[in-house]
Amino acid sequence: MRTAIIGAGISGLTTAFYLRKADADREIHLFDVEPIPGGTMRTDTLSGFHFEAGGNGFLTNKPHSMQLVKDSGAEELLLPSSDAARKRYIYTDRLHQLPEAPLPFLRTRLIGMGAKLRMAGEFFVPKRREEGEETLQAFGYRRVGKKFTDVFLDAMTAGIYATTPDKVSVNAAFPLVVSLEREHGGLFRGMIARRKKQAGPGGILMSFKGGVGTFIEHLQRTIPAEWHLGAPVTEVAREDGGYRVRAGDYEDVFEQVVISTQAHAAAAMLQGMDGELAQRLAGIEYSPVAVVGLGWKQLDHPLDGFGLLTTTSAKLPVLGVLWDSSIFPDRAPEGSKSVRVMIGGQRDPGLVQQDEAGLIATARDGVRITMGVEQDPDVTFVQRWDNGIPSYRVGHIASVDAIFEHLERYPGLHLGGNAYRGIAMNDCVRNGRELAEKLAQAEG
């Protein structure tokens, strides 16, 4: 069985790993437009500073990524986040520590007492009777009130999806939240019920020594495959019971093809074969994001925490600042400190189109305003993602269901990646493994 996997991000790599594990004789070809695998999971090292181009790890509250680490023999690479990472901040008119217990929540000045009482009244809000998707903003206003939504949920949405609560589907982006209301009648009731069933903490952030790129390199060494890196696939077309894959001067026919790229890239590959499917894929939007890393050989700011997120009402040019060297101390040389600044998203997508100097200047404005840091950085890093994070807007679930229903017309052709059902590393690994098991069973 010859299988082509197009897209060597964590989704494609997971599918390849578990497919090879299930069938040692399978011939696997991995394609990626970039010269190295990993997609957004890439680590750049500059003067001893390790800067992540995208995400910095995974949470252990779900088992999927940890299982991949164990199955691939990469446990010695694991690096847990430091205790300091438990402190998180939100910037509105000033910096506030995020309260994580009832007493600190009562004392916080992020919202007033009226908004706190409104949130407490969530116990008495009836569950939604209507079917269909709604925005996170509509959900939040209905259940916990406008002020809590405009501060806490707004900042959270910027940090996860680089968007705003009025532009994201709560059903698609936060399905657990919806299930708590549906199954238990409310968020507080649902959280209490879950706490009774689940002992222990909700998980910690894990990464890898030297950055996430070390794990990607490990996976590449672990997966026996024909690697076609730096080879953009231009077309996937039906031929002789299989699919012809064209990538530059290379072309060949495969019995199975998995496309684990961004949705718009998949659309371009499939346009000649099925215009309707391509149009549906191209309809999935993305939030543009720029990541700017700043490193200092010496900095007086304590960076005591995970970092900060801003709110839309703060009207700042940055979505948030991750205090990388406090989360994972090996991200900066001993005695040095580093942060990464997130810019753009759906709040201000135009900012991402600045040149490198403009992005660095915007990042420095962000840390000056939110953290009071005016010192020139010794090292800078810039990564622009014009299509950074999939935008799970209202209607996303129905659109994805229609895409996969349409795909059933093409046996042997499959879609993977974070554009459809979950953007986190745990989601990508889960979906990649399930797809590998499906492919292996189909040939069993």
XYZ file of C-alpha atoms in Angstrom:
444
model
C 0.000 0.000 0.000
C 1.446 3.352 -1.101
C 0.333 6.358 0.935
C 1.111 10.041 0.392
C 0.831 12.388 3.359
C 0.855 16.014 2.268
C 1.764 18.381 5.072
C 4.426 17.420 7.621
C 3.118 19.406 10.568
C 2.250 17.622 13.793
C -1.000 16.291 12.270
C 0.690 14.718 9.254
C 3.611 13.426 11.305
C 1.266 11.790 13.811
C -0.677 10.091 11.037
C 2.559 8.859 9.462
C 3.942 7.614 12.783
C 0.887 5.578 13.763
C 0.289 4.343 10.235
C 3.835 2.991 10.091
C 3.405 1.528 13.588
C 0.292 -0.361 12.446
C 1.768 -1.474 9.111
C 5.550 -1.762 8.959
C 5.469 -2.676 5.256
C 3.508 0.363 4.127
C 5.290 2.720 1.737
C 4.816 6.250 3.032
C 5.776 9.459 1.248
C 5.730 12.724 3.221
C 5.475 16.048 1.386
C 5.862 19.560 2.740
C 6.304 22.975 1.182
C 8.952 23.872 3.790
C 12.513 22.473 3.806
C 12.007 21.131 7.345
C 8.992 19.357 8.866
C 6.890 20.646 11.751
C 4.695 23.345 10.245
C 4.156 26.002 12.907
C 5.956 23.776 15.443
C 9.424 25.178 14.776
C 12.137 26.447 17.105
C 14.693 29.033 15.973
C 17.862 29.432 18.051
C 19.545 32.857 18.025
C 22.568 33.622 20.225
C 21.515 30.913 22.662
C 17.858 32.030 22.835
C 15.240 29.476 21.715
C 12.233 31.170 20.097
C 9.121 29.206 19.130
C 7.592 30.203 15.803
C 4.206 28.940 16.981
C 2.914 26.957 19.944
C 5.221 26.082 22.811
C 3.871 22.710 23.957
C 0.800 20.822 25.148
C -1.342 20.377 28.240
C -1.359 17.072 30.070
C -5.093 17.311 30.843
C -5.616 15.236 27.694
C -3.588 12.081 27.028
C -3.000 12.301 23.274
C 0.282 14.213 22.976
C 1.812 12.482 25.969
C 0.951 9.117 24.432
C 2.672 10.092 21.186
C 5.748 11.152 23.172
C 5.817 7.779 24.946
C 5.067 5.722 21.838
C 7.850 7.457 19.910
C 10.375 7.078 22.732
C 10.820 10.802 23.351
C 10.190 10.932 27.094
C 13.733 12.088 27.821
C 13.005 15.236 25.801
C 10.066 16.325 27.982
C 10.309 19.622 29.839
C 7.552 20.640 32.292
C 6.733 24.311 32.731
C 8.022 26.036 35.852
C 5.912 26.832 38.908
C 6.038 30.513 37.925
C 3.926 29.712 34.873
C 0.870 29.345 37.096
C 0.689 33.138 37.492
C -1.113 34.809 34.611
C -2.081 38.403 33.986
C -4.649 40.436 32.070
C -4.025 44.002 30.945
C -7.017 46.344 30.778
C -6.114 49.835 32.010
C -3.227 48.280 33.935
C -1.826 44.853 34.730
C -3.987 42.591 36.923
C -3.108 39.096 38.139
C -5.676 36.594 36.932
C -7.566 35.251 39.976
C -7.689 31.467 40.160
C -9.675 30.963 43.374
C -12.887 32.445 44.849
C -11.219 34.807 47.350
C -8.786 36.401 44.856
C -11.699 36.687 42.421
C -13.702 38.662 44.994
C -10.721 40.972 45.478
C -9.795 41.507 41.835
C -10.414 44.890 40.251
C -10.693 43.439 36.756
C -14.470 43.707 37.117
C -16.745 45.415 39.642
C -18.892 43.845 42.339
C -22.006 44.067 40.180
C -20.338 42.016 37.460
C -19.145 39.498 40.060
C -22.683 39.097 41.386
C -23.961 38.708 37.821
C -21.441 35.946 37.262
C -22.472 34.225 40.502
C -26.038 34.351 39.218
C -25.050 31.924 36.448
C -26.417 29.202 38.736
C -29.916 30.527 38.047
C -29.663 31.101 34.296
C -31.722 28.482 32.410
C -29.939 26.467 29.773
C -30.349 27.357 26.124
C -33.208 25.624 24.338
C -32.392 26.664 20.778
C -30.351 24.418 18.537
C -27.441 25.527 16.389
C -24.240 27.445 16.963
C -23.830 30.777 18.725
C -20.889 33.073 19.246
C -18.825 32.933 22.406
C -19.918 36.503 23.042
C -23.613 35.594 22.910
C -22.982 32.572 25.122
C -20.986 34.636 27.625
C -23.434 37.528 27.791
C -26.246 35.052 28.378
C -24.568 32.932 31.035
C -21.986 35.034 32.912
C -22.718 38.611 31.896
C -21.342 41.273 29.594
C -18.487 42.581 31.761
C -17.034 39.149 32.571
C -17.221 38.246 28.881
C -15.636 41.490 27.710
C -12.689 41.022 30.073
C -12.006 37.360 30.832
C -13.446 35.631 27.760
C -12.171 38.356 25.438
C -8.595 37.944 26.700
C -8.829 34.138 26.612
C -10.061 34.148 23.022
C -7.208 36.405 21.951
C -4.721 34.035 23.561
C -6.085 30.850 22.004
C -7.591 31.803 18.649
C -6.223 35.343 18.089
C -9.768 36.540 17.602
C -12.637 38.132 19.538
C -15.669 36.529 21.239
C -18.107 37.936 18.674
C -16.232 36.223 15.821
C -15.846 32.692 17.165
C -18.345 29.848 17.523
C -18.505 28.625 21.106
C -19.767 25.259 19.818
C -16.801 24.727 17.501
C -14.050 26.414 19.517
C -15.085 25.511 23.071
C -17.247 22.383 22.842
C -16.622 21.438 26.481
C -18.212 24.680 27.657
C -21.315 23.979 25.591
C -21.527 20.411 26.868
C -21.429 21.623 30.481
C -24.540 23.701 29.858
C -26.270 21.031 27.808
C -25.601 18.136 30.169
C -25.684 19.860 33.554
C -27.781 22.970 33.017
C -24.967 25.461 33.588
C -21.243 26.052 33.810
C -20.910 25.992 37.598
C -23.079 22.894 37.930
C -21.062 21.208 35.189
C -17.695 22.085 36.724
C -18.814 20.790 40.119
C -20.009 17.541 38.536
C -16.723 17.105 36.646
C -14.659 17.845 39.740
C -16.416 15.044 41.616
C -15.496 12.597 38.850
C -11.944 13.805 38.196
C -9.487 13.917 41.047
C -6.252 15.867 40.803
C -5.168 18.940 38.842
C -6.323 19.776 35.351
C -2.932 19.246 33.781
C 0.275 21.194 33.291
C 1.949 22.708 30.266
C 4.682 20.477 28.850
C 7.282 21.220 26.208
C 10.630 19.806 25.110
C 14.233 20.561 25.980
C 15.510 23.085 23.474
C 12.007 23.804 22.166
C 9.275 21.967 20.295
C 11.566 21.637 17.282
C 13.556 18.941 19.077
C 10.480 16.738 19.222
C 9.780 17.313 15.525
C 13.361 16.317 14.699
C 12.899 13.193 16.818
C 9.708 12.248 14.975
C 11.409 12.734 11.627
C 14.171 10.323 12.661
C 11.568 7.862 13.970
C 9.357 7.686 10.854
C 10.741 5.560 7.986
C 9.426 7.347 4.897
C 10.329 8.947 1.615
C 10.655 12.638 2.480
C 9.821 15.290 -0.121
C 10.630 18.506 1.768
C 10.676 21.905 0.148
C 8.363 20.379 -2.454
C 5.001 22.175 -2.686
C 2.269 19.879 -3.981
C 0.441 21.633 -6.798
C -2.186 19.055 -7.700
C -3.956 15.934 -6.479
C -6.019 14.228 -9.199
C -7.845 10.916 -9.556
C -6.135 8.316 -11.693
C -6.469 4.534 -12.117
C -8.216 3.877 -8.825
C -5.773 6.093 -6.949
C -4.556 9.672 -6.927
C -1.755 11.330 -8.833
C 0.278 13.719 -6.699
C 2.323 16.419 -8.426
C 5.060 18.317 -6.585
C 7.460 20.241 -8.816
C 9.172 17.793 -11.163
C 7.972 14.829 -9.091
C 4.712 13.031 -9.727
C 3.402 9.586 -8.878
C 0.196 7.675 -8.155
C -0.799 6.640 -4.632
C -3.619 4.434 -3.423
C -4.197 6.656 -0.382
C -3.605 10.386 0.017
C -3.852 12.350 3.259
C -3.871 16.159 2.950
C -2.881 17.666 6.304
C -2.196 21.204 5.143
C -4.021 24.453 5.781
C -7.477 24.381 4.225
C -6.741 26.962 1.535
C -3.675 24.970 0.420
C -5.782 21.810 0.221
C -8.308 23.759 -1.849
C -5.647 24.753 -4.380
C -4.475 21.133 -4.759
C -8.002 19.825 -5.312
C -9.369 22.628 -7.493
C -8.877 20.739 -10.753
C -10.456 17.553 -9.423
C -13.461 18.984 -7.571
C -14.234 22.683 -7.673
C -17.085 22.418 -5.169
C -14.922 20.701 -2.559
C -12.160 23.229 -3.157
C -14.603 26.104 -2.682
C -15.795 24.678 0.628
C -12.214 24.306 1.846
C -11.271 27.794 0.730
C -14.180 29.116 2.821
C -12.397 28.300 6.076
C -10.877 31.551 7.298
C -7.662 32.085 9.241
C -6.505 34.764 11.665
C -3.177 36.364 10.690
C -0.661 36.470 13.539
C 2.866 37.776 13.944
C 5.185 36.436 16.634
C 8.004 38.702 17.789
C 10.652 37.386 20.179
C 12.703 39.747 22.322
C 15.750 38.582 24.282
C 17.818 40.456 26.845
C 21.160 39.359 28.267
C 20.140 41.209 31.417
C 16.709 42.561 32.347
C 15.462 43.954 35.668
C 11.822 42.931 35.127
C 11.177 39.736 37.152
C 8.958 38.095 34.514
C 7.264 36.341 37.412
C 4.576 34.371 35.612
C 3.323 32.913 32.366
C 2.702 36.266 30.738
C -0.180 38.559 29.962
C -3.156 38.884 27.638
C -4.797 42.146 26.682
C -8.463 42.968 26.201
C -10.023 44.572 23.137
C -11.090 47.555 25.265
C -7.445 48.236 26.165
C -6.900 49.256 22.522
C -3.305 48.044 22.485
C -1.311 46.915 19.429
C -0.538 43.486 20.954
C -2.719 40.489 21.825
C -0.438 39.302 24.595
C 3.103 38.683 25.798
C 4.448 35.258 26.760
C 7.251 35.339 29.326
C 9.065 32.439 27.724
C 12.176 32.269 29.897
C 9.997 32.056 33.008
C 7.740 29.366 31.578
C 10.656 27.237 30.362
C 13.992 28.526 31.757
C 16.043 26.886 28.993
C 14.554 29.279 26.426
C 17.209 31.853 27.327
C 20.889 31.518 28.318
C 21.600 31.556 32.049
C 21.056 35.034 33.455
C 19.162 36.152 30.345
C 15.423 36.621 29.786
C 13.092 36.405 26.799
C 9.493 37.053 25.822
C 7.355 36.525 22.747
C 4.796 39.121 21.676
C 1.650 38.205 19.697
C 0.409 40.790 17.207
C -2.592 41.089 14.889
C -5.295 38.460 14.900
C -8.870 39.443 14.150
C -8.527 42.513 16.345
C -6.130 44.243 13.958
C -5.094 41.976 11.060
C -3.396 44.818 9.211
C -0.636 44.999 11.812
C 0.705 41.646 10.627
C 1.570 43.150 7.239
C 4.196 45.493 8.695
C 7.799 44.876 7.732
C 10.138 43.283 10.252
C 11.246 46.600 11.739
C 7.615 47.676 12.143
C 6.671 44.443 13.896
C 9.606 44.769 16.298
C 8.643 48.375 17.038
C 5.032 47.316 17.691
C 6.200 44.539 20.011
C 8.430 46.941 21.930
C 5.516 49.374 22.310
C 3.486 46.486 23.706
C 6.013 45.509 26.384
C 6.640 49.164 27.246
C 2.952 49.903 27.832
C 1.986 46.659 29.576
C 5.204 45.837 31.453
C 7.122 49.095 31.659
C 10.091 47.592 29.775
C 11.893 50.192 27.671
C 15.306 48.529 27.479
C 16.606 47.672 24.000
C 16.576 43.904 23.361
C 19.857 42.209 22.531
C 18.197 39.639 20.239
C 15.039 39.805 18.144
C 13.058 37.168 16.275
C 10.146 37.672 13.876
C 7.721 35.170 12.393
C 4.752 36.322 10.321
C 1.855 33.906 9.749
C -0.515 35.379 7.158
C -2.754 32.370 7.771
C -1.976 31.692 11.394
C -4.892 30.135 13.266
C -8.137 28.735 11.799
C -11.146 30.939 12.587
C -13.919 28.721 13.890
C -16.742 31.134 13.090
C -20.445 30.405 13.557
C -21.369 27.810 10.952
C -17.984 26.084 11.177
C -19.362 22.756 12.387
C -21.897 22.530 9.568
C -19.270 23.551 7.011
C -16.816 20.909 8.201
C -19.506 18.233 8.270
C -20.382 19.127 4.668
C -16.713 18.916 3.636
C -16.243 15.450 5.102
C -19.561 14.232 3.707
C -18.482 15.447 0.263
C -15.114 13.752 0.722
C -16.836 10.355 0.963
C -17.131 10.452 -2.843
C -13.383 9.862 -3.008
C -12.306 6.612 -1.316
C -8.658 6.790 -0.325
C -8.596 10.597 -0.061
C -8.515 12.074 3.447
C -8.138 15.420 5.203
C -6.234 16.168 8.414
C -4.896 19.193 10.230
C -6.186 21.825 12.619
C -8.627 23.507 10.237
C -11.514 21.236 11.096
C -11.932 19.846 14.607
C -9.491 21.340 17.097
C -6.390 23.549 16.882
C -4.327 22.494 19.916
C -1.494 19.979 19.729
C -3.613 17.453 21.632
C -6.398 17.843 19.065
C -4.017 17.463 16.130
C -2.413 14.361 17.615
C -5.780 12.786 18.457
C -7.169 13.431 14.984
C -3.948 12.270 13.319
C -3.902 9.021 15.257
C -7.602 8.320 14.638
C -7.060 8.865 10.923
C -4.080 6.472 10.928
C -6.172 3.818 12.677
C -8.961 4.315 10.154
C -6.563 3.871 7.232
C -4.953 0.803 8.785
C -8.318 -0.826 9.505
C -9.510 -0.171 5.966
C -6.666 -2.337 4.672
C -6.861 -4.933 7.469
